[in-house]
mmCIF file of C-alpha atoms in Angstrom:
data_model
loop_
_atom_site.group_PDB
_atom_site.id
_atom_site.type_symbol
_atom_site.label_atom_id
_atom_site.label_comp_id
_atom_site.label_asym_id
_atom_site.label_seq_id
_atom_site.Cartn_x
_atom_site.Cartn_y
_atom_site.Cartn_z
ATOM 1 C CA MET A 17 -32.038 -43.100 2.696
ATOM 2 C CA THR A 18 -28.546 -43.186 1.291
ATOM 3 C CA SER A 19 -29.903 -40.780 -1.386
ATOM 4 C CA ALA A 20 -31.339 -38.594 0.839
ATOM 5 C CA ARG A 21 -27.636 -38.233 2.445
ATOM 6 C CA GLY A 22 -25.798 -37.901 -0.725
ATOM 7 C CA THR A 23 -28.554 -34.874 -1.798
ATOM 8 C CA ALA A 24 -28.371 -33.653 1.536
ATOM 9 C CA LEU A 25 -24.666 -33.523 1.432
ATOM 10 C CA ALA A 26 -24.400 -32.046 -2.205
ATOM 11 C CA CYS A 27 -26.797 -29.230 -1.130
ATOM 12 C CA LEU A 28 -24.660 -28.423 2.045
ATOM 13 C CA LEU A 29 -21.537 -28.704 -0.574
ATOM 14 C CA LEU A 30 -23.199 -26.001 -3.164
ATOM 15 C CA ALA A 31 -24.626 -23.833 -0.063
ATOM 16 C CA ALA A 32 -21.088 -23.479 1.434
ATOM 17 C CA LEU A 33 -19.708 -22.753 -2.034
ATOM 18 C CA ALA A 34 -22.645 -20.088 -2.041
ATOM 19 C CA LEU A 35 -21.676 -18.635 0.931
ATOM 20 C CA ALA A 36 -17.997 -18.535 -0.064
ATOM 21 C CA CYS A 37 -19.051 -16.029 -2.525
ATOM 22 C CA LEU A 38 -21.347 -13.655 -0.407
ATOM 23 C CA PRO A 39 -19.695 -10.941 1.737
ATOM 24 C CA LEU A 40 -21.165 -12.118 4.858
ATOM 25 C CA ALA A 41 -19.290 -12.458 8.488
ATOM 26 C CA SER A 42 -21.510 -15.917 8.795
ATOM 27 C CA ALA A 43 -24.371 -17.284 7.312
ATOM 28 C CA VAL A 44 -27.185 -20.264 8.822
ATOM 29 C CA VAL A 45 -26.829 -23.454 7.282
ATOM 30 C CA GLY A 46 -29.570 -26.435 7.704
ATOM 31 C CA GLU A 47 -28.504 -30.012 8.661
ATOM 32 C CA SER A 48 -30.688 -32.699 7.809
ATOM 33 C CA GLY A 49 -31.360 -35.386 10.677
ATOM 34 C CA GLY A 50 -33.283 -35.181 13.679
ATOM 35 C CA ALA A 51 -37.328 -34.441 13.997
ATOM 36 C CA ALA A 52 -36.477 -30.914 14.561
ATOM 37 C CA GLY A 53 -34.251 -30.484 11.412
ATOM 38 C CA ALA A 54 -31.839 -28.836 13.728
ATOM 39 C CA ARG A 55 -29.707 -24.994 12.300
ATOM 40 C CA ARG A 56 -26.302 -24.700 12.941
ATOM 41 C CA LEU A 57 -23.866 -21.023 12.337
ATOM 42 C CA LEU A 58 -21.714 -21.656 9.460
ATOM 43 C CA GLN A 59 -18.517 -19.002 10.113
ATOM 44 C CA VAL A 60 -17.041 -17.686 7.343
ATOM 45 C CA PRO A 61 -13.785 -15.765 7.732
ATOM 46 C CA PRO A 62 -13.818 -12.035 7.408
ATOM 47 C CA PRO A 63 -10.991 -11.071 4.258
ATOM 48 C CA GLY A 64 -7.430 -10.893 5.595
ATOM 49 C CA PRO A 65 -5.400 -7.344 5.124
ATOM 50 C CA ALA A 66 -4.940 -6.984 1.620
ATOM 51 C CA VAL A 67 -1.518 -7.850 -0.127
ATOM 52 C CA PRO A 68 0.561 -5.495 -2.220
ATOM 53 C CA PRO A 69 1.208 -6.610 -5.292
ATOM 54 C CA CYS A 70 4.900 -7.493 -5.915
ATOM 55 C CA VAL A 71 6.058 -5.433 -8.205
ATOM 56 C CA ASP A 72 9.494 -4.261 -10.420
ATOM 57 C CA ARG A 73 10.147 -0.602 -8.379
ATOM 58 C CA PRO A 74 12.862 0.632 -11.407
ATOM 59 C CA THR A 75 16.188 1.617 -10.038
ATOM 60 C CA PRO A 76 17.438 5.474 -9.267
ATOM 61 C CA GLU A 77 20.013 4.760 -12.443
ATOM 62 C CA GLY A 78 17.838 3.946 -14.903
ATOM 63 C CA PHE A 79 19.090 0.533 -15.192
ATOM 64 C CA THR A 80 16.600 -2.534 -15.663
ATOM 65 C CA CYS A 81 15.520 -4.746 -13.016
ATOM 66 C CA ASP A 82 16.636 -7.574 -15.455
ATOM 67 C CA GLN A 83 20.430 -6.480 -15.594
ATOM 68 C CA GLN A 84 20.560 -5.897 -11.701
ATOM 69 C CA LYS A 85 20.096 -9.520 -11.289
ATOM 70 C CA GLY A 86 22.294 -10.328 -14.022
ATOM 71 C CA TRP A 87 24.896 -8.056 -11.874
ATOM 72 C CA GLY A 88 24.100 -9.357 -8.830
ATOM 73 C CA LYS A 89 22.924 -6.641 -6.941
ATOM 74 C CA CYS A 90 19.665 -8.290 -6.004
ATOM 75 C CA THR A 91 20.605 -8.580 -2.563
ATOM 76 C CA GLU A 92 22.656 -5.536 -2.013
ATOM 77 C CA SER A 93 21.708 -3.543 1.016
ATOM 78 C CA TRP A 94 20.375 -0.469 -1.452
ATOM 79 C CA MET A 95 18.324 -2.394 -3.537
ATOM 80 C CA THR A 96 16.369 -4.054 -0.624
ATOM 81 C CA ALA A 97 16.175 -1.113 1.311
ATOM 82 C CA GLY A 98 14.686 0.599 -1.503
ATOM 83 C CA GLY A 99 12.461 -1.789 -2.349
ATOM 84 C CA PHE A 100 13.525 -1.892 -5.715
ATOM 85 C CA CYS A 101 12.910 -4.760 -8.609
ATOM 86 C CA ARG A 102 11.646 -7.277 -5.748
ATOM 87 C CA ARG A 103 9.368 -9.411 -8.608
ATOM 88 C CA THR A 104 12.336 -9.647 -10.700
ATOM 89 C CA CYS A 105 14.568 -10.371 -7.781
ATOM 90 C CA ASN A 106 12.593 -13.079 -5.747
ATOM 91 C CA GLN A 107 11.515 -10.320 -3.093
ATOM 92 C CA CYS A 108 8.343 -10.560 -2.562
ATOM 93 C CA ASN A 109 8.444 -12.856 0.786
ATOM 94 C CA LEU A 110 10.806 -9.757 1.750
ATOM 95 C CA PRO A 111 8.575 -6.950 4.188
ATOM 96 C CA LEU A 112 8.343 -4.010 2.468
ATOM 97 C CA PRO A 113 10.591 -1.079 3.457
ATOM 98 C CA PRO A 114 9.165 1.754 5.200
ATOM 99 C CA GLN A 115 7.770 4.427 3.032
ATOM 100 C CA PRO A 116 9.406 8.205 3.475
ATOM 101 C CA GLN A 117 7.275 10.204 5.832
ATOM 102 C CA ALA A 118 6.051 13.698 4.778
ATOM 103 C CA ALA A 119 7.397 16.952 7.129
ATOM 104 C CA ALA A 120 5.880 16.780 10.111
ATOM 105 C CA VAL A 121 3.143 18.991 9.195
ATOM 106 C CA GLY A 122 1.539 17.175 7.119
ATOM 107 C CA PRO A 123 1.776 15.272 3.768
ATOM 108 C CA SER A 124 3.671 17.561 0.850
ATOM 109 C CA THR A 125 1.374 18.640 -2.260
ATOM 110 C CA ALA A 126 4.441 20.275 -3.860
ATOM 111 C CA PRO A 127 5.686 18.184 -7.151
ATOM 112 C CA ALA A 128 8.161 15.555 -7.047
ATOM 113 C CA ASP A 129 10.836 17.720 -8.157
ATOM 114 C CA SER A 130 10.348 20.775 -6.680
ATOM 115 C CA VAL A 131 12.193 22.205 -3.483
ATOM 116 C CA GLU A 132 9.498 21.798 -0.864
ATOM 117 C CA SER A 133 9.644 17.823 -1.473
ATOM 118 C CA VAL A 134 12.717 17.058 -1.284
ATOM 119 C CA ARG A 135 13.322 19.360 1.720
ATOM 120 C CA ALA A 136 10.771 16.850 3.259
ATOM 121 C CA ALA A 137 12.310 13.381 2.113
ATOM 122 C CA ALA A 138 15.954 14.698 2.483
ATOM 123 C CA PRO A 139 18.641 12.977 4.988
ATOM 124 C CA ALA A 140 19.490 14.663 7.933
ATOM 125 C CA THR A 141 23.498 16.016 7.424
ATOM 126 C CA GLU A 142 26.056 17.455 9.703
ATOM 127 C CA ALA A 143 27.319 20.878 9.318
ATOM 128 C CA PRO A 144 30.568 21.754 7.942
ATOM 129 C CA VAL A 145 33.310 22.625 10.396
ATOM 130 C CA SER A 146 35.217 24.796 7.759
ATOM 131 C CA ALA A 147 34.836 27.132 4.296
ATOM 132 C CA THR A 148 36.669 24.103 2.663
ATOM 133 C CA PHE A 149 33.288 22.957 1.450
ATOM 134 C CA CYS A 150 32.977 26.077 -0.599
ATOM 135 C CA THR A 151 35.284 25.176 -3.463
ATOM 136 C CA GLN A 152 34.434 21.310 -3.422
ATOM 137 C CA LEU A 153 32.914 19.720 -5.861
ATOM 138 C CA PRO A 154 29.762 17.256 -4.781
ATOM 139 C CA GLN A 155 30.832 13.944 -4.136
ATOM 140 C CA THR A 156 28.477 11.089 -4.669
ATOM 141 C CA GLY A 157 30.517 7.976 -2.555
ATOM 142 C CA PRO A 158 31.094 4.855 -3.690
ATOM 143 C CA CYS A 159 27.825 3.425 -2.656
ATOM 144 C CA ARG A 160 24.790 3.190 -4.668
ATOM 145 C CA SER A 161 22.006 4.744 -2.772
ATOM 146 C CA ALA A 162 20.327 8.170 -4.674
ATOM 147 C CA ILE A 163 19.604 10.356 -1.967
ATOM 148 C CA ARG A 164 18.911 14.108 -3.142
ATOM 149 C CA SER A 165 20.965 16.428 -1.235
ATOM 150 C CA TRP A 166 22.487 19.853 -1.946
ATOM 151 C CA TYR A 167 26.000 21.581 -2.854
ATOM 152 C CA TYR A 168 27.258 24.842 -2.823
ATOM 153 C CA ASP A 169 28.262 25.798 -6.421
ATOM 154 C CA ALA A 170 31.125 28.235 -5.888
ATOM 155 C CA VAL A 171 30.545 29.256 -9.691
ATOM 156 C CA THR A 172 27.197 30.112 -9.322
ATOM 157 C CA ALA A 173 27.565 30.907 -5.753
ATOM 158 C CA THR A 174 24.305 29.226 -5.234
ATOM 159 C CA CYS A 175 23.129 25.752 -3.926
ATOM 160 C CA MET A 176 22.298 23.300 -6.553
ATOM 161 C CA PRO A 177 20.672 19.555 -6.119
ATOM 162 C CA PHE A 178 22.577 16.547 -6.739
ATOM 163 C CA LEU A 179 22.294 12.568 -5.714
ATOM 164 C CA TYR A 180 24.312 11.593 -3.065
ATOM 165 C CA GLY A 181 25.230 7.574 -2.490
ATOM 166 C CA GLY A 182 24.641 7.119 0.719
ATOM 167 C CA CYS A 183 28.237 6.480 1.858
ATOM 168 C CA GLN A 184 31.614 8.681 2.191
ATOM 169 C CA GLY A 185 31.816 11.843 0.260
ATOM 170 C CA ASN A 186 32.573 15.373 1.304
ATOM 171 C CA GLU A 187 31.293 18.147 3.375
ATOM 172 C CA ASN A 188 29.897 19.807 0.586
ATOM 173 C CA ARG A 189 26.510 17.507 1.189
ATOM 174 C CA PHE A 190 23.288 19.410 2.934
ATOM 175 C CA ALA A 191 20.110 17.666 3.632
ATOM 176 C CA SER A 192 17.765 20.831 2.213
ATOM 177 C CA PHE A 193 18.067 23.857 -0.023
ATOM 178 C CA ASP A 194 18.018 25.768 3.446
ATOM 179 C CA GLU A 195 20.890 24.122 5.479
ATOM 180 C CA CYS A 196 22.999 24.434 1.972
ATOM 181 C CA ASP A 197 22.587 28.184 1.663
ATOM 182 C CA GLN A 198 22.395 29.140 5.265
ATOM 183 C CA ALA A 199 26.124 27.216 5.789
ATOM 184 C CA ALA A 200 27.048 29.210 2.367
ATOM 185 C CA MET A 201 26.136 32.522 3.554
ATOM 186 C CA MET A 202 28.035 31.962 6.532
ATOM 187 C CA MET A 203 31.245 30.772 5.658
ATOM 188 C CA CYS A 204 31.488 31.080 1.676
ATOM 189 C CA ALA A 205 30.551 34.490 1.807
ATOM 190 C CA ASP A 206 33.917 35.575 3.824
ATOM 191 C CA TRP A 207 35.832 33.127 1.972
ATOM 192 C CA GLU A 208 34.471 34.666 -1.724
ATOM 193 C CA MET A 209 35.528 38.225 -0.088
ATOM 194 C CA GLN A 210 39.056 36.937 0.560
ATOM 195 C CA GLY A 211 39.655 34.650 -2.466
#
């Protein structure tokens, strides 16, 4: 009798191991004992949601994640909000930052460096109140984000892209080429004629 129970237990364990490898939600497993040889349903939990791998996303400045960690930057808001260096900084348990959303018309099919793709991801800015921005050089500010923005270049009389740090700066910063161009046409054209 003891050997029959041991054999039944071994078979049950082998069946459970085999079922763990099957992509089924449930399976029927036999039980020993009783004249009818009762059978019961063994529930196998469905697979959970896929967990994204914890990887190091390089920082915009081109410094390595080891450098950022050595400088004590791992806990700075621009690092955590941008999802940079998660593995090196041991932040795999933190939720992933939200991904930038594309324009309301749908995902952009434009290359990453194109004007169209930058327009969709650019931050909102306030319109300048005076024409002083027309001669200002772009200021990245003291923060260390890398937000693609636009500034008016008085030398070339065109709007050019630059990376804004995320705080302070000056009035010569626009969320898109169109905003920059529109402000320049309204305010800088008169200024250039006077100057």
